[in-house]
Coordinates of C-alpha atoms and ligand atoms in Angstrom, one line a residue:
X12 CA -204.0 4.3 115.3
X13 CA -205.5 7.6 114.9
X14 CA -203.4 11.1 115.5
X15 CA -206.2 12.0 118.3
X16 CA -205.2 8.9 120.5
X17 CA -201.3 9.6 119.9
X18 CA -201.4 13.0 120.8
X19 CA -203.6 12.0 124.1
X20 CA -200.6 10.1 125.1
X21 CA -198.0 12.8 124.3
X22 CA -198.1 14.2 127.8
X23 CA -197.0 11.2 129.3
X24 CA -194.1 10.8 127.1
X25 CA -195.7 9.0 123.8
X26 CA -193.5 9.7 120.7
X27 CA -192.8 8.5 117.2
X28 CA -190.0 6.0 118.4
X29 CA -192.9 4.3 121.1
X30 CA -195.4 4.4 118.3
X31 CA -193.2 2.3 116.0
X32 CA -192.2 -0.1 118.6
X33 CA -196.1 -0.3 119.2
X34 CA -197.3 -1.2 115.5
X35 CA -197.1 -5.1 115.9
X36 CA -199.8 -4.7 118.6
X37 CA -201.7 -1.8 116.8
X38 CA -202.2 -4.5 114.3
X39 CA -203.6 -6.7 116.3
X40 CA -206.2 -3.9 117.8
X41 CA -204.3 -4.0 121.0
X42 CA -204.4 -0.2 122.8
X43 CA -201.1 1.6 123.9
X44 CA -201.0 2.8 127.9
X45 CA -198.3 3.5 130.6
X46 CA -198.4 2.0 133.4
X47 CA -199.4 4.8 136.2
X48 CA -199.4 2.1 139.3
X49 CA -198.9 -1.6 139.8
X50 CA -200.2 -3.5 142.7
X51 CA -200.9 -7.4 143.5
X52 CA -201.8 -8.7 140.2
X53 CA -203.2 -5.8 138.8
X54 CA -202.1 -2.1 136.9
X55 CA -203.7 1.3 136.2
X56 CA -202.9 2.1 132.9
X57 CA -203.3 5.4 131.3
X58 CA -204.5 5.0 127.7
X59 CA -206.0 7.5 125.4
X60 CA -209.5 6.8 126.7
X61 CA -208.5 7.5 130.2
X62 CA -207.3 4.9 133.0
X63 CA -207.8 1.4 132.7
X64 CA -207.7 -1.1 135.1
X65 CA -206.1 -4.2 134.0
X66 CA -204.8 -7.8 135.0
X67 CA -201.2 -8.5 134.5
X68 CA -201.0 -12.3 134.7
X69 CA -199.5 -12.1 131.0
X70 CA -196.7 -10.3 132.5
X71 CA -195.9 -11.5 135.6
X72 CA -193.1 -14.0 134.7
X73 CA -191.2 -15.7 137.2
X74 CA -188.1 -13.5 136.7
X75 CA -188.9 -10.3 138.6
X76 CA -187.1 -8.1 136.4
X77 CA -189.6 -9.0 133.5
X78 CA -192.3 -8.0 135.5
X79 CA -194.6 -5.2 134.2
X80 CA -193.6 -2.1 136.5
X81 CA -194.8 1.9 136.6
X82 CA -193.1 3.5 133.4
X83 CA -193.7 0.9 131.5
X84 CA -195.3 1.2 128.1
X85 CA -197.8 -1.5 127.4
X86 CA -200.5 -3.6 125.0
X87 CA -203.7 -3.4 126.6
X88 CA -206.8 -5.3 125.6
X89 CA -209.3 -2.8 124.3
X90 CA -212.2 -4.3 126.4
X91 CA -212.9 -7.7 128.4
X92 CA -213.5 -8.2 132.1
X93 CA -210.8 -8.4 133.2
X94 CA -208.6 -6.7 130.5
X95 CA -205.2 -7.9 130.2
X96 CA -201.8 -6.1 129.7
X97 CA -200.6 -8.4 127.0
X98 CA -196.8 -7.2 126.7
X99 CA -195.0 -4.2 127.6
X100 CA -192.6 -2.4 125.4
X101 CA -188.5 -2.5 125.5
X102 CA -187.5 -0.8 127.9
X103 CA -185.3 2.3 127.7
X104 CA -184.1 2.6 131.2
X105 CA -185.0 0.4 134.5
X106 CA -183.9 1.4 137.7
X107 CA -183.0 -1.9 139.5
X108 CA -182.2 -2.7 143.2
X109 CA -181.3 -5.8 144.7
X110 CA -184.3 -6.3 147.8
X111 CA -181.9 -8.0 149.9
X112 CA -178.3 -8.7 150.3
X113 CA -179.0 -12.1 151.3
X114 CA -180.6 -13.2 148.2
X115 CA -179.3 -12.0 144.1
X116 CA -182.5 -10.9 143.4
X117 CA -183.4 -7.7 141.6
X118 CA -186.6 -5.6 141.5
X119 CA -187.5 -2.8 139.2
X120 CA -188.4 0.2 140.6
X121 CA -189.3 2.4 137.5
X122 CA -189.0 1.8 133.4
X123 CA -188.4 4.3 131.1
X124 CA -187.0 7.0 133.4
X125 CA -184.7 9.6 132.1
X126 CA -183.8 11.4 135.3
X127 CA -183.3 9.8 138.4
X128 CA -184.1 12.4 141.2
X129 CA -182.4 11.4 144.4
X130 CA -183.9 13.2 147.5
X131 CA -182.1 13.4 150.3
X132 CA -183.0 15.2 153.6
X133 CA -181.2 18.3 155.1
X134 CA -183.3 17.5 158.2
X135 CA -180.8 14.8 159.3
X136 CA -177.0 14.2 158.9
X137 CA -175.9 13.6 155.7
X138 CA -175.0 10.4 154.8
X139 CA -172.8 10.2 151.6
X140 CA -172.1 6.8 151.5
X141 CA -176.1 6.0 151.1
X142 CA -176.2 9.1 148.4
X143 CA -173.2 7.0 146.3
X144 CA -175.0 3.8 146.7
X145 CA -178.3 5.3 145.0
X146 CA -176.2 7.4 142.4
X147 CA -174.7 3.9 141.2
X148 CA -177.9 2.5 140.4
X149 CA -179.1 6.1 139.1
X150 CA -176.2 5.7 136.6
X151 CA -176.5 2.2 136.0
X152 CA -180.5 2.3 135.2
X153 CA -179.5 4.5 131.9
X154 CA -181.3 7.8 133.5
X155 CA -179.2 11.0 134.4
X156 CA -179.0 11.3 138.0
X157 CA -179.7 14.5 140.1
X158 CA -179.3 14.9 144.0
X159 CA -182.3 17.3 145.6
X160 CA -181.5 17.9 149.1
X161 CA -184.5 18.9 150.5
X162 CA -186.1 21.1 153.7
X163 CA -183.5 23.6 152.8
X164 CA -185.1 26.0 155.1
X165 CA -184.4 24.1 158.3
X166 CA -180.4 24.2 157.6
X167 CA -179.7 27.5 160.0
X168 CA -177.5 29.6 157.3
X169 CA -176.5 29.7 153.9
X170 CA -173.0 29.4 154.5
X171 CA -174.0 25.8 156.6
X172 CA -176.2 25.2 153.6
X173 CA -173.4 25.6 150.8
X174 CA -170.7 23.7 152.4
X175 CA -173.2 20.7 152.5
X176 CA -174.3 21.2 148.6
X177 CA -170.3 21.2 148.4
X178 CA -169.9 17.9 150.0
X179 CA -172.4 16.5 148.4
X180 CA -171.0 17.8 144.8
X181 CA -167.8 16.4 145.8
X182 CA -169.5 12.9 146.5
X183 CA -171.1 13.3 143.0
X184 CA -169.0 14.1 139.9
X185 CA -171.0 15.1 136.8
X186 CA -174.1 14.9 138.8
X187 CA -176.3 18.4 139.3
X188 CA -176.9 19.1 143.1
X189 CA -179.5 21.4 143.8
X190 CA -181.0 22.5 147.4
X191 CA -184.8 23.0 147.5
X192 CA -187.5 24.1 150.0
X193 CA -191.2 23.0 149.4
X194 CA -192.1 25.2 152.5
X195 CA -190.7 28.7 150.9
X196 CA -190.1 27.9 147.6
X197 CA -186.6 28.1 147.2
X198 CA -185.0 26.2 144.3
X199 CA -188.2 24.6 143.3
X200 CA -187.8 26.5 139.8
X201 CA -184.6 24.9 138.8
X202 CA -186.4 21.7 139.6
X203 CA -189.6 22.7 137.6
X204 CA -187.7 23.1 135.0
X205 CA -185.3 20.0 134.8
X206 CA -188.3 17.8 135.5
X207 CA -190.2 19.4 132.4
X208 CA -188.8 17.3 129.9
X209 CA -188.8 13.6 129.9
X210 CA -189.8 11.2 132.7
X211 CA -188.6 11.8 136.0
X212 CA -188.5 9.3 139.2
X213 CA -188.1 10.7 142.8
X214 CA -185.9 8.2 145.1
X215 CA -184.8 8.3 148.4
X216 CA -185.7 7.4 152.2
X217 CA -189.0 7.6 153.5
X218 CA -189.4 11.1 154.8
X219 CA -187.0 12.8 152.4
X220 CA -190.0 14.8 151.2
X221 CA -190.6 13.1 147.5
X222 CA -194.0 13.4 147.8
X223 CA -193.9 16.6 149.1
X224 CA -192.1 17.5 146.2
X225 CA -194.2 15.9 143.9
X226 CA -197.3 18.0 145.3
X227 CA -195.1 21.0 144.7
X228 CA -194.6 20.2 141.1
X229 CA -197.7 19.2 140.2
X230 CA -199.3 22.6 142.1
X231 CA -201.8 20.3 143.8
X232 CA -202.1 17.8 146.7
X233 CA -201.9 14.7 144.8
X234 CA -199.8 13.1 146.7
X235 CA -200.3 12.2 151.0
X236 CA -197.7 13.1 152.8
X237 CA -196.4 12.3 156.0
X238 CA -197.5 13.7 159.2
X239 CA -195.6 17.0 160.2
X240 CA -194.8 14.7 163.7
X241 CA -193.4 12.3 162.0
X242 CA -190.4 14.5 160.3
X243 CA -187.3 12.1 161.2
X244 CA -189.1 9.7 158.6
X245 CA -188.4 7.0 161.2
X246 CA -192.1 6.3 161.1
X247 CA -194.5 4.1 158.5
X248 CA -193.7 5.1 154.7
X249 CA -196.6 6.9 153.6
X250 CA -196.8 6.5 150.1
X251 CA -196.7 3.2 149.1
X252 CA -197.2 2.6 145.4
X253 CA -195.2 4.2 142.9
X254 CA -197.4 6.7 140.8
X255 CA -196.9 7.9 137.8
X256 CA -198.2 11.7 137.3
X257 CA -198.3 14.3 134.1
X258 CA -197.0 17.3 135.1
X259 CA -198.7 20.6 134.2
X260 CA -195.8 22.3 132.7
X261 CA -194.6 19.3 130.9
X262 CA -192.7 15.9 131.7
X263 CA -194.1 13.1 133.7
X264 CA -192.9 12.5 137.3
X265 CA -193.0 9.2 139.5
X266 CA -193.0 9.0 143.0
X267 CA -192.0 6.0 144.8
X268 CA -192.1 4.8 148.6
X269 CA -189.1 5.4 150.6
X270 CA -186.3 3.0 150.1
X271 CA -184.1 2.2 153.3
X272 CA -181.4 0.9 151.5
X273 CA -180.9 0.0 147.7
X274 CA -178.8 -3.0 147.4
X275 CA -176.5 -2.9 144.1
X276 CA -177.3 -4.6 141.3
X277 CA -175.2 -5.7 138.5
X278 CA -174.1 -2.0 138.9
X279 CA -170.2 -2.1 138.0
X280 CA -170.6 0.6 135.6
X281 CA -172.6 2.8 137.4
X282 CA -169.9 2.5 140.5
X283 CA -167.5 3.5 137.9
X284 CA -169.3 6.9 137.6
X285 CA -170.1 7.7 140.5
X286 CA -166.0 7.4 141.6
X287 CA -165.2 8.7 138.1
X288 CA -162.3 10.7 139.7
X289 CA -161.0 7.7 141.4
X290 CA -161.2 5.4 138.0
X291 CA -159.1 8.3 136.2
X292 CA -156.4 8.4 138.6
X293 CA -156.1 4.5 138.8
X294 CA -155.4 5.1 135.1
X295 CA -152.0 6.7 136.3
X296 CA -151.4 3.7 138.6
X297 CA -147.7 2.5 137.5
X298 CA -149.9 -1.1 137.9
X299 CA -152.7 -1.9 135.6
X300 CA -154.1 -4.2 138.3
X301 CA -153.1 -1.3 141.2
X302 CA -155.4 -2.4 144.2
X303 CA -154.5 1.3 145.7
X304 CA -153.6 -0.6 149.1
X305 CA -149.5 -0.1 149.3
X306 CA -148.4 -0.6 145.6
X307 CA -145.4 2.0 144.5
X308 CA -146.5 4.5 142.3
X309 CA -150.0 4.3 143.1
X310 CA -151.6 7.7 141.9
X311 CA -154.8 7.1 143.9
X312 CA -152.9 7.1 147.2
X313 CA -150.8 10.0 146.0
X314 CA -154.3 11.9 145.8
X315 CA -154.9 10.9 149.3
X316 CA -151.7 12.0 150.7
X317 CA -151.9 15.5 148.8
X318 CA -155.1 15.8 150.5
X319 CA -156.9 15.9 146.8
X320 CA -159.1 12.7 147.3
X321 CA -161.0 12.0 150.7
X322 CA -159.9 8.8 152.4
X323 CA -163.5 8.1 152.9
X324 CA -164.2 8.2 149.4
X325 CA -161.6 5.5 148.4
X326 CA -163.3 3.1 150.8
X327 CA -166.8 3.7 150.1
X328 CA -165.5 3.0 146.5
X329 CA -163.7 -0.4 147.6
X330 CA -167.0 -1.0 149.4
X331 CA -169.7 -0.5 146.8
X332 CA -167.0 -2.5 144.4
X333 CA -166.9 -5.3 146.3
X334 CA -170.3 -5.8 147.0
X335 CA -170.9 -5.5 143.3
X336 CA -168.5 -8.0 142.5
X337 CA -170.4 -10.3 145.3
X338 CA -174.0 -9.9 143.6
X339 CA -172.8 -10.6 140.0
X340 CA -171.1 -13.6 141.1
X341 CA -174.3 -15.0 142.6
X342 CA -176.5 -13.8 139.6
X343 CA -177.0 -16.4 136.3
X344 CA -174.5 -15.1 134.5
X345 CA -176.9 -15.8 131.4
X346 CA -180.1 -14.0 132.8
X347 CA -177.7 -10.7 133.4
X348 CA -176.2 -10.8 129.8
X349 CA -179.9 -11.3 128.1
X350 CA -181.2 -8.2 130.2
X351 CA -178.1 -6.3 129.6
X352 CA -178.6 -6.6 125.8
X353 CA -182.2 -6.2 126.2
X354 CA -181.8 -2.4 128.2
X355 CA -178.6 -1.7 126.8
X356 CA -179.4 -1.8 122.9
X357 CA -182.8 -0.7 123.3
X358 CA -182.1 2.1 125.6
X359 CA -179.3 3.0 123.1
X360 CA -181.9 3.2 120.4
X361 CA -184.2 4.6 122.4
X362 CA -182.3 7.4 123.7
X363 CA -180.5 8.3 120.4
X364 CA -184.1 8.9 118.9
X365 CA -185.2 11.2 121.8
X366 CA -182.0 12.9 121.6
X367 CA -182.3 13.8 118.2
X368 CA -185.7 15.1 118.5
X369 CA -185.7 17.0 121.6
X370 CA -182.1 17.9 122.9
X371 CA -181.0 16.2 126.3
X372 CA -181.1 18.3 129.4
X373 CA -177.5 18.4 131.2
Ligands
LIG22 N1 -189.9 21.9 156.7 C1 -189.8 21.4 155.6 N2 -190.4 20.1 156.0 C2 -190.7 19.4 154.6 C3 -190.4 19.9 153.4 N3 -190.6 18.8 152.3 C4 -191.5 17.9 153.2 N4 -191.1 18.3 154.2 C5 -192.3 17.7 155.6 O1 -191.3 16.4 155.4 C6 -191.9 15.0 155.7 C7 -192.1 13.7 155.0 O2 -192.4 14.5 153.6 P1 -192.9 13.4 152.4 O3 -193.3 14.5 151.7 O4 -194.3 12.6 153.1 O5 -191.8 12.1 152.7 P2 -191.7 10.9 151.7 O6 -190.0 11.1 150.9 O7 -192.9 11.0 150.1 O8 -191.9 10.0 152.5 P3 -192.6 8.5 152.1 O9 -193.9 8.2 151.4 O10 -192.7 7.6 153.3 O11 -191.4 7.7 151.5 C8 -193.8 15.9 156.5 O12 -194.1 16.1 157.1 C9 -193.3 17.0 155.1 O13 -193.9 18.0 155.6 C10 -189.5 21.2 153.4 O14 -189.3 21.5 152.0 N5 -189.5 21.8 154.4
LIG23 MG1 -194.4 9.9 149.9
LIG24 ZN1 -153.2 2.6 142.4

């Protein structure tokens, strides 16, 4: 591949590690590109020659977790009608949810993401349990989660705003929490800095203000935004496909359609990270298999008695642990192990290479 084509893809996140992974496809005369949008059987791929419409028949197996998705790096045919995506490169990270609580089917929402931005509207009452659920999947994906509280201009005063931020901070140990307003621009500078490196995905409920943020970061109205009368987010979804965009200040952004809820999908480690303070306390329980119900010497219950741990947190933790155990029990163990090997190993390699190159945002 020529150096020109490599630099043309750099704004979309192409780096030497991707180039290495692509070597065998290069030898076959295939072109590298990144999937910017997927819809029924087709996808848009940004290549060094611009956006190419390609057919996904080769990369649409029965397993929904192996279906090509927005953010994937692919090998696409240089010509033909249709042009086919022949393969996608092993993913560094993948954000997966279960599509419904009835079936244990995973759905990939975005691939190769560094920052998972959970957008939460301050115009409606905070649902901390939902934030915890998003964060569990974000940690599990391998990306660094961030909570962005949107529509800060609708919060009546600064004291209320700082209380809301604190509530979310205690719910999200190790996760940066920022309040922003697309209306008056507050907090956007911090967000701009955050998304200027690597790939970020905007996640959250419909009406949370994801596309409004995307437009603010892009500096132009590229994504369609909900009509103003629909501010409660109960209306139809305005964004219907996942779209990948290169930002003017560097970095890549994926806007997604609103998710009413996200089911866990094999997110045990993610749940542990969301509730890291509970897991740390649990290490000091007298019994190693303490269920923190009524056991003597339980450090978790002691923290609740001392007012250091909200009961809500423990209940939420229990609920997500149970839900995750259920989904894990229902999912084919072999498939899970295989996928985990794929992502975690490739992910670790990819991230190590990236970190060595450009230092990681925290
Ligand atoms: N007051 C105020 N309103 C905002 C702000 N950000 C977004 N909104 C409004 O919130 C509504 C929803 O915004 P969208 O950006 O379309 O939300 P979305 O998360 O992309 O929604 P879906 O695409 O359906 O998932 C719109 O009417 C926006 O104008 C903000 O910072 N302040
Ligand atoms: Mg939208
Ligand atoms: Zn205990």
